[in-house]
Coordinates of C-alpha atoms and ligand atoms in Angstrom, one line a residue:
X1 CA -36.5 4.6 -45.5
X2 CA -38.9 7.2 -43.3
X3 CA -39.5 10.0 -45.2
X4 CA -40.3 12.8 -42.5
X5 CA -38.6 13.4 -39.6
X6 CA -38.8 11.0 -37.4
X7 CA -40.0 12.3 -33.6
X8 CA -37.8 10.7 -31.5
X9 CA -39.3 11.9 -27.4
X10 CA -37.0 12.2 -24.5
X11 CA -37.3 11.9 -21.2
X12 CA -36.6 15.6 -19.8
X13 CA -33.0 15.5 -19.2
X14 CA -31.8 14.0 -15.6
X15 CA -35.0 11.7 -15.3
X16 CA -33.5 9.0 -16.6
X17 CA -31.4 7.2 -14.1
X18 CA -27.6 6.8 -15.2
X19 CA -26.7 3.1 -16.5
X20 CA -25.3 1.7 -13.4
X21 CA -21.9 0.3 -14.8
X22 CA -20.6 -2.8 -15.0
X23 CA -18.5 -4.2 -11.8
X24 CA -14.9 -4.3 -13.2
X25 CA -12.9 -8.0 -12.7
X26 CA -10.7 -6.4 -9.8
X27 CA -13.6 -5.5 -7.5
X28 CA -15.3 -9.1 -8.1
X29 CA -11.8 -10.2 -7.0
X30 CA -11.7 -8.1 -4.0
X31 CA -14.8 -9.8 -2.9
X32 CA -13.9 -13.0 -3.2
X33 CA -10.8 -13.1 -1.1
X34 CA -10.9 -14.9 1.7
X35 CA -12.4 -13.7 4.7
X36 CA -11.6 -16.3 7.3
X37 CA -8.1 -17.5 8.4
X38 CA -8.9 -21.7 8.6
X39 CA -10.0 -21.3 5.2
X40 CA -6.8 -20.3 4.5
X41 CA -4.9 -22.6 6.1
X42 CA -6.9 -25.6 4.7
X43 CA -6.5 -24.2 0.9
X44 CA -2.7 -24.6 1.7
X45 CA -3.3 -28.4 2.8
X46 CA -2.5 -26.8 6.4
X47 CA -4.3 -28.2 9.5
X48 CA -6.7 -25.2 10.6
X49 CA -5.6 -25.5 14.3
X50 CA -2.1 -25.2 14.0
X51 CA -1.8 -21.9 14.8
X52 CA -2.4 -20.9 18.6
X53 CA -4.5 -17.7 19.2
X54 CA -5.6 -17.3 15.7
X55 CA -8.8 -16.2 16.2
X56 CA -8.6 -14.3 18.9
X57 CA -6.3 -12.2 17.4
X58 CA -8.6 -12.3 14.0
X59 CA -11.0 -10.8 16.0
X60 CA -8.3 -7.7 16.6
X61 CA -7.7 -7.3 12.9
X62 CA -9.6 -9.5 10.2
X63 CA -8.2 -11.8 8.2
X64 CA -8.7 -11.1 3.9
X65 CA -6.2 -12.8 1.3
X66 CA -7.1 -12.3 -2.5
X67 CA -6.9 -15.9 -4.8
X68 CA -4.2 -13.9 -7.0
X69 CA -1.7 -14.0 -3.8
X70 CA -2.8 -17.2 -2.3
X71 CA -1.8 -18.8 -5.5
X72 CA 1.6 -17.4 -4.7
X73 CA 2.5 -18.8 -1.4
X74 CA 3.8 -22.7 -1.0
X75 CA 1.5 -25.2 -0.2
X76 CA 2.4 -27.1 2.9
X77 CA 4.7 -24.7 4.4
X78 CA 3.4 -23.2 7.5
X79 CA 6.6 -20.8 7.2
X80 CA 5.4 -19.6 3.4
X81 CA 6.9 -16.2 4.0
X82 CA 3.7 -14.6 2.3
X83 CA 1.3 -16.8 5.0
X84 CA 3.4 -14.9 7.6
X85 CA 2.6 -11.5 6.1
X86 CA -1.8 -12.4 6.7
X87 CA -1.6 -15.3 8.7
X88 CA -3.3 -13.9 12.3
X89 CA -1.1 -15.6 15.0
X90 CA -1.4 -15.1 18.8
X91 CA 1.5 -13.0 20.0
X92 CA -0.7 -9.9 18.2
X93 CA -2.8 -10.3 21.3
X94 CA 0.5 -9.7 23.7
X95 CA 1.2 -6.5 24.8
X96 CA 4.6 -5.3 24.6
X97 CA 6.1 -2.5 25.5
X98 CA 6.7 0.7 23.1
X99 CA 4.6 -1.1 20.5
X100 CA 1.3 1.2 20.3
X101 CA -1.6 2.2 18.4
X102 CA -0.4 5.5 16.5
X103 CA 3.7 4.5 16.2
X104 CA 4.2 7.4 13.4
X105 CA 1.9 10.5 15.3
X106 CA -0.4 10.1 12.0
X107 CA -3.5 11.6 14.4
X108 CA -1.1 15.0 15.4
X109 CA -0.2 15.8 12.1
X110 CA -3.9 15.6 10.4
X111 CA -4.3 19.4 9.3
X112 CA -7.6 18.5 7.6
X113 CA -10.4 15.7 7.3
X114 CA -7.9 12.6 5.8
X115 CA -5.2 15.0 5.1
X116 CA -1.8 14.5 6.8
X117 CA 0.7 17.4 6.8
X118 CA 4.3 15.9 8.8
X119 CA 6.9 16.9 5.9
X120 CA 7.7 19.3 4.2
X121 CA 6.4 19.8 0.3
X122 CA 4.4 17.2 0.5
X123 CA 0.7 16.1 2.1
X124 CA -0.7 12.4 2.9
X125 CA -4.2 12.1 1.3
X126 CA -6.0 9.0 3.3
X127 CA -8.0 8.3 0.9
X128 CA -10.3 4.9 2.1
X129 CA -8.9 2.7 5.0
X130 CA -10.1 -0.6 2.4
X131 CA -6.9 -2.6 1.3
X132 CA -7.0 -5.9 -1.0
X133 CA -5.0 -7.4 2.0
X134 CA -4.8 -7.2 5.8
X135 CA -0.7 -7.3 6.4
X136 CA -0.7 -8.4 10.3
X137 CA 2.3 -6.2 10.5
X138 CA 0.5 -2.6 9.7
X139 CA 1.4 0.7 11.1
X140 CA -2.5 2.0 10.9
X141 CA -4.5 -1.6 11.3
X142 CA -6.2 0.6 14.6
X143 CA -6.3 3.4 13.2
X144 CA -9.5 5.3 12.8
X145 CA -10.6 5.6 9.5
X146 CA -14.0 6.5 9.8
X147 CA -13.5 9.6 12.5
X148 CA -10.5 10.8 10.6
X149 CA -11.5 10.8 6.9
X150 CA -13.5 13.2 4.8
X151 CA -17.5 12.6 4.2
X152 CA -17.2 10.0 1.2
X153 CA -15.4 12.5 -1.6
X154 CA -16.2 15.3 0.2
X155 CA -12.1 16.9 -0.4
X156 CA -13.0 20.4 -0.5
X157 CA -11.2 20.8 3.2
X158 CA -8.1 19.1 2.4
X159 CA -8.1 20.8 -1.4
X160 CA -8.3 24.4 0.0
X161 CA -5.5 23.7 2.3
X162 CA -3.1 22.4 -0.4
X163 CA -4.1 25.4 -3.0
X164 CA -3.3 27.8 0.2
X165 CA 0.1 26.0 0.9
X166 CA 2.3 26.9 -2.2
X167 CA 5.2 25.5 -0.6
X168 CA 3.7 21.8 -1.6
X169 CA 4.6 20.4 -4.7
X170 CA 3.9 16.5 -4.3
X171 CA 0.6 14.8 -2.9
X172 CA 1.0 11.8 -1.4
X173 CA -2.9 9.1 -1.8
X174 CA -2.1 7.0 0.9
X175 CA -4.8 5.1 3.3
X176 CA -5.7 2.3 3.4
X177 CA -5.0 1.5 -0.2
X178 CA -5.9 4.4 -2.6
X179 CA -6.6 1.7 -5.4
X180 CA -9.0 -0.1 -3.4
X181 CA -11.1 3.2 -4.8
X182 CA -12.5 3.2 -8.4
X183 CA -11.2 4.6 -10.9
X184 CA -14.0 7.0 -11.4
X185 CA -13.4 8.6 -8.0
X186 CA -9.6 8.5 -8.1
X187 CA -10.0 10.2 -11.8
X188 CA -11.8 12.6 -10.9
X189 CA -9.7 13.7 -7.3
X190 CA -6.9 13.5 -9.6
X191 CA -7.9 16.2 -12.0
X192 CA -8.9 18.5 -9.1
X193 CA -5.4 17.9 -8.4
X194 CA -3.9 18.8 -11.0
X195 CA -6.0 22.1 -11.2
X196 CA -3.9 22.9 -8.2
X197 CA -1.1 25.2 -9.5
X198 CA 1.8 24.7 -7.7
X199 CA 1.4 20.8 -7.8
X200 CA 3.8 19.1 -9.4
X201 CA 3.5 15.4 -8.9
X202 CA 0.6 12.7 -7.6
X203 CA 2.1 10.1 -5.5
X204 CA 0.3 6.7 -4.9
X205 CA 1.5 4.5 -1.9
X206 CA -0.3 0.9 -3.4
X207 CA 0.4 -2.8 -2.4
X208 CA -2.7 -3.5 -4.8
X209 CA -0.8 -4.3 -7.9
X210 CA 1.4 -6.3 -6.2
X211 CA -1.7 -8.1 -4.4
X212 CA -4.3 -8.0 -6.4
X213 CA -3.1 -7.8 -10.0
X214 CA -6.0 -7.6 -12.0
X215 CA -6.7 -4.3 -10.3
X216 CA -4.3 -2.9 -13.1
X217 CA -7.0 -2.7 -16.2
X218 CA -7.2 0.1 -19.0
X219 CA -9.3 2.2 -16.5
X220 CA -6.8 2.4 -14.4
X221 CA -3.9 3.4 -17.1
X222 CA -6.4 5.3 -19.1
X223 CA -6.7 7.9 -15.9
X224 CA -2.8 7.4 -14.6
X225 CA -1.7 7.9 -18.5
X226 CA -2.6 10.9 -18.5
X227 CA -3.2 14.5 -16.4
X228 CA -0.6 17.7 -16.4
X229 CA 1.1 15.4 -12.9
X230 CA 3.9 13.7 -13.1
X231 CA 2.8 10.2 -11.1
X232 CA 4.9 8.1 -9.0
X233 CA 3.3 4.9 -8.0
X234 CA 5.4 3.2 -4.7
X235 CA 4.9 -0.1 -4.2
X236 CA 5.2 -2.6 -1.1
X237 CA 6.1 -5.5 -1.7
X238 CA 8.5 -7.4 0.9
X239 CA 9.6 -10.9 -1.0
X240 CA 10.8 -11.7 -4.6
X241 CA 7.7 -13.6 -4.8
X242 CA 4.9 -11.5 -4.4
X243 CA 6.8 -10.0 -7.7
X244 CA 5.4 -13.5 -9.5
X245 CA 2.9 -14.3 -11.9
X246 CA 0.8 -12.3 -12.4
X247 CA 1.8 -9.2 -10.5
X248 CA 4.5 -9.3 -13.4
X249 CA 2.7 -8.6 -15.8
X250 CA 0.5 -5.3 -14.2
X251 CA 3.7 -3.8 -13.2
X252 CA 5.0 -4.1 -16.4
X253 CA 1.7 -2.3 -17.7
X254 CA 2.4 0.5 -15.5
X255 CA 5.7 1.3 -16.4
X256 CA 4.8 1.3 -19.9
X257 CA 1.7 3.9 -19.0
X258 CA 5.0 6.0 -17.6
X259 CA 4.4 5.5 -14.4
X260 CA 7.6 5.8 -12.0
X261 CA 7.8 2.6 -10.1
X262 CA 9.5 2.5 -6.6
X263 CA 9.4 -0.2 -4.1
X264 CA 9.0 0.2 -0.3
X265 CA 9.3 -2.7 1.9
X266 CA 9.3 -3.7 5.7
X267 CA 11.8 -5.3 7.6
X268 CA 10.6 -8.3 8.9
X269 CA 11.5 -11.1 10.9
X270 CA 11.2 -14.4 9.2
X271 CA 10.1 -13.1 6.2
X272 CA 12.6 -11.2 4.3
X273 CA 15.2 -10.7 7.2
X274 CA 18.1 -12.5 5.2
X275 CA 20.5 -10.7 2.5
X276 CA 19.5 -13.5 0.0
X277 CA 15.9 -12.7 -0.1
X278 CA 16.3 -8.1 0.0
X279 CA 19.0 -8.9 -2.5
X280 CA 16.3 -10.7 -4.7
X281 CA 14.2 -8.5 -3.7
X282 CA 15.5 -5.4 -5.7
X283 CA 17.1 -7.2 -8.7
X284 CA 13.3 -8.7 -9.2
X285 CA 11.9 -5.6 -8.8
X286 CA 14.4 -4.0 -10.8
X287 CA 13.8 -6.3 -13.7
X288 CA 9.8 -5.3 -13.8
X289 CA 10.6 -1.6 -13.6
X290 CA 10.9 -1.0 -9.9
X291 CA 13.3 0.8 -8.6
X292 CA 14.4 0.4 -4.9
X293 CA 13.2 3.1 -2.5
X294 CA 13.1 1.7 1.2
X295 CA 14.0 -1.0 3.4
X296 CA 11.9 0.5 6.6
X297 CA 12.7 -0.5 10.1
X298 CA 8.9 -2.1 11.5
X299 CA 7.0 1.0 12.6
X300 CA 6.2 -0.4 16.7
X301 CA 2.6 -0.8 16.3
X302 CA 0.8 -2.7 19.3
X303 CA 0.7 -6.5 18.2
X304 CA 4.0 -6.4 15.5
X305 CA 6.5 -7.0 17.7
X306 CA 7.2 -10.4 16.7
X307 CA 8.1 -9.1 13.2
X308 CA 10.6 -6.8 14.9
X309 CA 14.3 -7.1 13.0
X310 CA 17.0 -5.3 15.8
X311 CA 18.4 -1.9 14.4
X312 CA 21.8 -4.2 14.4
X313 CA 20.4 -6.9 12.4
X314 CA 18.8 -4.5 10.0
X315 CA 22.5 -2.3 9.9
X316 CA 23.9 -6.1 9.4
X317 CA 22.4 -6.8 6.5
X318 CA 22.1 -2.9 4.7
X319 CA 25.9 -3.9 4.9
X320 CA 25.8 -7.0 3.1
X321 CA 23.2 -5.4 0.2
X322 CA 26.0 -2.8 -0.1
X323 CA 28.4 -5.7 -1.0
X324 CA 26.2 -7.0 -3.0
X325 CA 24.2 -4.8 -5.5
X326 CA 25.1 -1.8 -7.0
X327 CA 24.7 1.3 -5.7
X328 CA 21.0 2.0 -7.5
X329 CA 19.2 -1.0 -6.1
X330 CA 20.1 -0.5 -2.3
X331 CA 17.4 0.8 -0.7
X332 CA 17.7 3.2 2.0
X333 CA 17.4 2.0 5.0
X334 CA 15.1 4.3 7.1
X335 CA 12.9 4.4 10.1
X336 CA 9.8 6.7 11.0
X337 CA 10.0 8.7 14.0
X338 CA 6.9 11.1 14.9
X339 CA 7.9 14.7 14.9
X340 CA 11.1 14.5 12.9
X341 CA 10.9 16.6 9.7
X342 CA 11.8 13.4 7.3
X343 CA 12.2 9.3 8.2
X344 CA 15.5 9.0 9.6
X345 CA 18.1 6.9 8.1
X346 CA 19.9 4.4 9.8
X347 CA 22.1 3.7 6.5
X348 CA 24.1 4.9 4.7
X349 CA 24.8 6.8 8.0
X350 CA 26.1 5.7 9.9
X351 CA 27.0 2.9 7.7
X352 CA 29.3 1.7 10.6
X353 CA 28.2 1.3 14.4
Ligands
LIG1 S1 -2.3 -2.6 2.2 FE1 -0.8 -1.7 3.4 S2 -2.4 -0.1 4.5 FE2 -3.6 -1.7 3.4 S3 -2.8 -3.8 5.3 FE3 -1.7 -3.4 4.0 S4 0.2 -2.2 4.9 FE4 -1.7 -2.1 6.2

């Protein structure tokens, strides 16, 4: 044992590089996502040349499917509803009248770099263009994130705008998928938002807990489970099988951390446009602590016309859901119309045509 004080020499503060953070498992899973549609088909035992125009469509919007989502697809089924959401098809290259690059008017509502202000009392922060999956029907598949996002983590202009608008109560983190960002950056942004006194809620629109359940780890739960703001997560699952393991455990962990969970789905031809599937989606979600929120009519984005379900059929499906399920399990049927002060409800009113 030393009898004299031991002199410990240190480098002057700031001269040592910070120790690199270990890469979280979810980021490794994200990095190893499938990016080649032929490999995706082969992994499911399907012929790689079975889909006309697949490569051309892939060049417009690159394929991305994580392994955990692939594991929930049915091998050998070319009409699998999870596969159809992620597999490029030749129809995406067909121009259709009324289907445009920015169907919801995001560009016109940009109030600061990365900040969209469309509706009273809430604003949207476009945090990143990255996603865990590339959904073929995505309404932001052509959005120019590079041109309309702040430089890395430079939220000063957006936060100053929010601080200067007392009527804003809620900030929505969107993208891309905000949970594609690391927790250090998200926690720092959440802290800065919590410093704005008139904000009450932080809402996160994300598909990651469903698509890449590894994302719901201790670091995410750590910052989500604390802070002054109420945390709401709006998930995006379109088919009940998306809630299967391992997503079910991820959602239970989020609910246990006190996060309010809602689900919005998009009504998609050949994927969920039948009452049995839609009813099961609401029941399965609720069992995991997820309340139905919206059932969206497709946003008319270029290359997505083959997913559209008519308003007439959508209302008929809504009436069937209403007849089968308790009211709290029936999502609102809505569509987004640029310039309107909120989503336009197709049901519950008018309930009949
Ligand atoms: S996760 Fe959301 S933003 Fe990303 S591709 Fe899918 S629908 Fe679009």
